[in-house]
Amino acid sequence: MVIMGDGMHNFSDGLAIGAAFSANITGGISTSVAVFCHELPHELGDFAVLLKAGMSVKQAIVYNVLSALMAYAGMVIGTAVGQYTHNVTSWIFAVTAGMFLYVALVDMLPEMLHGDSEEHKRCEMGHFVLQNLGMLTGFGLMLLIAIFEDHIVIDFGF
């Protein structure tokens, strides 16, 4: 179930990245950064779940890579759809934004509120500071990209 759900989730992330790059390069970069920041802890968590379920490290890596390949399929479809039908791109962004919010509010927020700091006798204040530092870093990156997106120029030299 974890791998199947992760594959579908990665497919939708790929759709968003493809649609964003078909709209413009700066939107594609900002979407890619957002997906990366969102996916890094998600994939690490999935890897830990697969290990806890009894898979070897090699099996967990292979299954994680296979589910990650769905993002490429989604990216190809998102790029094709974004190139030919611009009105569908808004719907792709809406669905993906909803999935980001769902994962943040249903998966991550309860873990942040009821984490394992009590079990491991960690400093609760340090845990709080690290969580907020991570969130503020993400907000800051997205804010900087949004502010300076008109000034980002990527010259591939073609």
mmCIF file of C-alpha atoms in Angstrom:
data_model
loop_
_atom_site.group_PDB
_atom_site.id
_atom_site.type_symbol
_atom_site.label_atom_id
_atom_site.label_comp_id
_atom_site.label_asym_id
_atom_site.label_seq_id
_atom_site.Cartn_x
_atom_site.Cartn_y
_atom_site.Cartn_z
ATOM 1 C CA MET A 1 0.000 0.000 0.000
ATOM 2 C CA VAL A 2 2.810 2.395 0.845
ATOM 3 C CA ILE A 3 4.481 1.904 -2.526
ATOM 4 C CA MET A 4 1.224 2.145 -4.475
ATOM 5 C CA GLY A 5 0.160 5.322 -2.684
ATOM 6 C CA ASP A 6 3.614 6.808 -3.059
ATOM 7 C CA GLY A 7 3.629 6.024 -6.779
ATOM 8 C CA MET A 8 0.296 7.801 -7.279
ATOM 9 C CA HIS A 9 1.537 10.717 -5.201
ATOM 10 C CA ASN A 10 4.751 10.945 -7.236
ATOM 11 C CA PHE A 11 2.715 10.822 -10.449
ATOM 12 C CA SER A 12 0.713 13.867 -9.349
ATOM 13 C CA ASP A 13 3.920 15.673 -8.373
ATOM 14 C CA GLY A 14 5.261 14.972 -11.853
ATOM 15 C CA LEU A 15 2.044 16.311 -13.378
ATOM 16 C CA ALA A 16 2.493 19.564 -11.468
ATOM 17 C CA ILE A 17 6.146 19.920 -12.446
ATOM 18 C CA GLY A 18 5.409 19.211 -16.111
ATOM 19 C CA ALA A 19 2.487 21.638 -16.222
ATOM 20 C CA ALA A 20 4.554 24.315 -14.485
ATOM 21 C CA PHE A 21 7.462 23.980 -16.903
ATOM 22 C CA SER A 22 5.085 24.121 -19.850
ATOM 23 C CA ALA A 23 3.751 27.443 -18.535
ATOM 24 C CA ASN A 24 7.169 29.074 -17.903
ATOM 25 C CA ILE A 25 10.633 28.193 -16.650
ATOM 26 C CA THR A 26 10.464 30.144 -13.384
ATOM 27 C CA GLY A 27 7.183 28.527 -12.440
ATOM 28 C CA GLY A 28 8.722 25.157 -13.195
ATOM 29 C CA ILE A 29 11.730 25.879 -11.011
ATOM 30 C CA SER A 30 9.635 27.093 -8.083
ATOM 31 C CA THR A 31 7.341 24.081 -8.385
ATOM 32 C CA SER A 32 10.340 21.755 -8.534
ATOM 33 C CA VAL A 33 11.829 23.318 -5.390
ATOM 34 C CA ALA A 34 8.487 23.016 -3.600
ATOM 35 C CA VAL A 35 8.125 19.374 -4.627
ATOM 36 C CA PHE A 36 11.706 18.635 -3.562
ATOM 37 C CA CYS A 37 11.180 20.197 -0.123
ATOM 38 C CA HIS A 38 7.935 18.274 0.201
ATOM 39 C CA GLU A 39 9.224 14.943 -1.100
ATOM 40 C CA LEU A 40 12.537 14.649 0.738
ATOM 41 C CA PRO A 41 11.044 13.962 4.194
ATOM 42 C CA HIS A 42 8.190 12.022 2.610
ATOM 43 C CA GLU A 43 10.505 9.604 0.784
ATOM 44 C CA LEU A 44 12.717 9.161 3.841
ATOM 45 C CA GLY A 45 9.618 8.325 5.869
ATOM 46 C CA ASP A 46 8.473 5.814 3.259
ATOM 47 C CA PHE A 47 11.930 4.240 3.295
ATOM 48 C CA ALA A 48 11.748 3.867 7.067
ATOM 49 C CA VAL A 49 8.267 2.325 6.837
ATOM 50 C CA LEU A 50 9.466 -0.201 4.254
ATOM 51 C CA LEU A 51 12.433 -1.145 6.448
ATOM 52 C CA LYS A 52 10.154 -1.499 9.466
ATOM 53 C CA ALA A 53 7.850 -3.742 7.395
ATOM 54 C CA GLY A 54 10.704 -6.216 7.002
ATOM 55 C CA MET A 55 12.274 -5.309 3.666
ATOM 56 C CA SER A 56 16.019 -5.304 3.267
ATOM 57 C CA VAL A 57 17.745 -2.006 2.540
ATOM 58 C CA LYS A 58 18.264 -3.028 -1.094
ATOM 59 C CA GLN A 59 14.596 -3.969 -1.565
ATOM 60 C CA ALA A 60 13.417 -0.731 0.049
ATOM 61 C CA ILE A 61 15.664 1.318 -2.234
ATOM 62 C CA VAL A 62 14.499 -0.544 -5.356
ATOM 63 C CA TYR A 63 10.810 -0.137 -4.497
ATOM 64 C CA ASN A 64 11.302 3.513 -3.594
ATOM 65 C CA VAL A 65 13.068 4.166 -6.915
ATOM 66 C CA LEU A 66 10.311 2.355 -8.817
ATOM 67 C CA SER A 67 7.627 4.479 -7.193
ATOM 68 C CA ALA A 68 9.719 7.616 -7.838
ATOM 69 C CA LEU A 69 9.807 6.787 -11.566
ATOM 70 C CA MET A 70 6.085 7.524 -11.663
ATOM 71 C CA ALA A 71 7.013 11.205 -11.299
ATOM 72 C CA TYR A 72 8.687 11.062 -14.716
ATOM 73 C CA ALA A 73 5.564 9.594 -16.285
ATOM 74 C CA GLY A 74 3.513 12.346 -14.656
ATOM 75 C CA MET A 75 5.962 14.988 -15.835
ATOM 76 C CA VAL A 76 5.718 13.844 -19.464
ATOM 77 C CA ILE A 77 1.920 13.845 -19.333
ATOM 78 C CA GLY A 78 1.836 17.191 -17.470
ATOM 79 C CA THR A 79 4.117 18.793 -20.042
ATOM 80 C CA ALA A 80 2.067 17.449 -22.946
ATOM 81 C CA VAL A 81 -1.226 18.526 -21.395
ATOM 82 C CA GLY A 82 0.202 21.947 -20.487
ATOM 83 C CA GLN A 83 1.492 22.524 -24.010
ATOM 84 C CA TYR A 84 -1.784 21.833 -25.754
ATOM 85 C CA THR A 85 -4.518 22.759 -23.284
ATOM 86 C CA HIS A 86 -3.744 25.717 -21.026
ATOM 87 C CA ASN A 87 -7.083 25.618 -19.185
ATOM 88 C CA VAL A 88 -6.304 22.159 -17.730
ATOM 89 C CA THR A 89 -3.041 23.424 -16.204
ATOM 90 C CA SER A 90 -4.969 25.390 -13.562
ATOM 91 C CA TRP A 91 -6.804 22.225 -12.534
ATOM 92 C CA ILE A 92 -3.554 20.282 -12.272
ATOM 93 C CA PHE A 93 -2.144 22.978 -9.983
ATOM 94 C CA ALA A 94 -5.304 23.010 -7.873
ATOM 95 C CA VAL A 95 -5.287 19.238 -7.345
ATOM 96 C CA THR A 96 -1.574 19.181 -6.550
ATOM 97 C CA ALA A 97 -1.871 22.086 -4.109
ATOM 98 C CA GLY A 98 -4.694 20.224 -2.410
ATOM 99 C CA MET A 99 -2.506 17.134 -2.106
ATOM 100 C CA PHE A 100 0.337 19.199 -0.619
ATOM 101 C CA LEU A 101 -2.042 20.645 1.966
ATOM 102 C CA TYR A 102 -3.514 17.227 2.695
ATOM 103 C CA VAL A 103 -0.105 15.673 3.325
ATOM 104 C CA ALA A 104 0.964 18.624 5.468
ATOM 105 C CA LEU A 105 -2.184 18.730 7.578
ATOM 106 C CA VAL A 106 -2.935 15.023 7.905
ATOM 107 C CA ASP A 107 0.513 13.428 7.987
ATOM 108 C CA MET A 108 2.991 16.026 9.185
ATOM 109 C CA LEU A 109 1.051 18.264 11.577
ATOM 110 C CA PRO A 110 -0.003 15.472 13.970
ATOM 111 C CA GLU A 111 3.580 14.192 14.005
ATOM 112 C CA MET A 112 4.829 17.657 14.846
ATOM 113 C CA LEU A 113 2.280 18.076 17.626
ATOM 114 C CA HIS A 114 2.601 14.588 19.105
ATOM 115 C CA GLY A 115 6.119 13.621 18.096
ATOM 116 C CA ASP A 116 8.411 11.208 19.852
ATOM 117 C CA SER A 117 10.324 13.808 21.893
ATOM 118 C CA GLU A 118 8.803 12.459 25.114
ATOM 119 C CA GLU A 119 9.817 8.889 24.298
ATOM 120 C CA HIS A 120 13.444 9.722 23.601
ATOM 121 C CA LYS A 121 13.759 12.323 26.359
ATOM 122 C CA ARG A 122 14.775 15.054 23.946
ATOM 123 C CA CYS A 123 14.587 18.695 24.780
ATOM 124 C CA GLU A 124 11.072 19.774 23.836
ATOM 125 C CA MET A 125 12.183 23.349 23.223
ATOM 126 C CA GLY A 126 14.951 22.172 20.866
ATOM 127 C CA HIS A 127 12.435 20.007 19.010
ATOM 128 C CA PHE A 128 10.103 23.000 18.679
ATOM 129 C CA VAL A 129 12.912 25.263 17.426
ATOM 130 C CA LEU A 130 14.069 22.724 14.816
ATOM 131 C CA GLN A 131 10.546 22.182 13.506
ATOM 132 C CA ASN A 132 9.904 25.887 13.154
ATOM 133 C CA LEU A 133 13.327 26.493 11.631
ATOM 134 C CA GLY A 134 12.545 23.907 8.949
ATOM 135 C CA MET A 135 9.140 25.414 8.224
ATOM 136 C CA LEU A 136 10.506 28.976 8.103
ATOM 137 C CA THR A 137 13.304 27.885 5.769
ATOM 138 C CA GLY A 138 10.737 26.410 3.380
ATOM 139 C CA PHE A 139 8.562 29.508 3.577
ATOM 140 C CA GLY A 140 11.627 31.702 3.009
ATOM 141 C CA LEU A 141 12.743 29.762 -0.074
ATOM 142 C CA MET A 142 9.298 29.945 -1.627
ATOM 143 C CA LEU A 143 9.005 33.655 -0.789
ATOM 144 C CA LEU A 144 12.371 34.441 -2.374
ATOM 145 C CA ILE A 145 11.460 32.537 -5.523
ATOM 146 C CA ALA A 146 8.086 34.301 -5.703
ATOM 147 C CA ILE A 147 9.645 37.753 -5.223
ATOM 148 C CA PHE A 148 12.511 37.298 -7.680
ATOM 149 C CA GLU A 149 10.888 35.003 -10.256
ATOM 150 C CA ASP A 150 10.777 37.764 -12.865
ATOM 151 C CA HIS A 151 14.533 38.308 -12.486
ATOM 152 C CA ILE A 152 15.538 34.635 -12.792
ATOM 153 C CA VAL A 153 17.211 34.090 -16.130
ATOM 154 C CA ILE A 154 18.515 30.719 -17.199
ATOM 155 C CA ASP A 155 20.622 30.749 -20.332
ATOM 156 C CA PHE A 156 21.231 27.288 -21.719
ATOM 157 C CA GLY A 157 23.406 28.688 -24.497
ATOM 158 C CA PHE A 158 21.401 27.223 -27.376
#
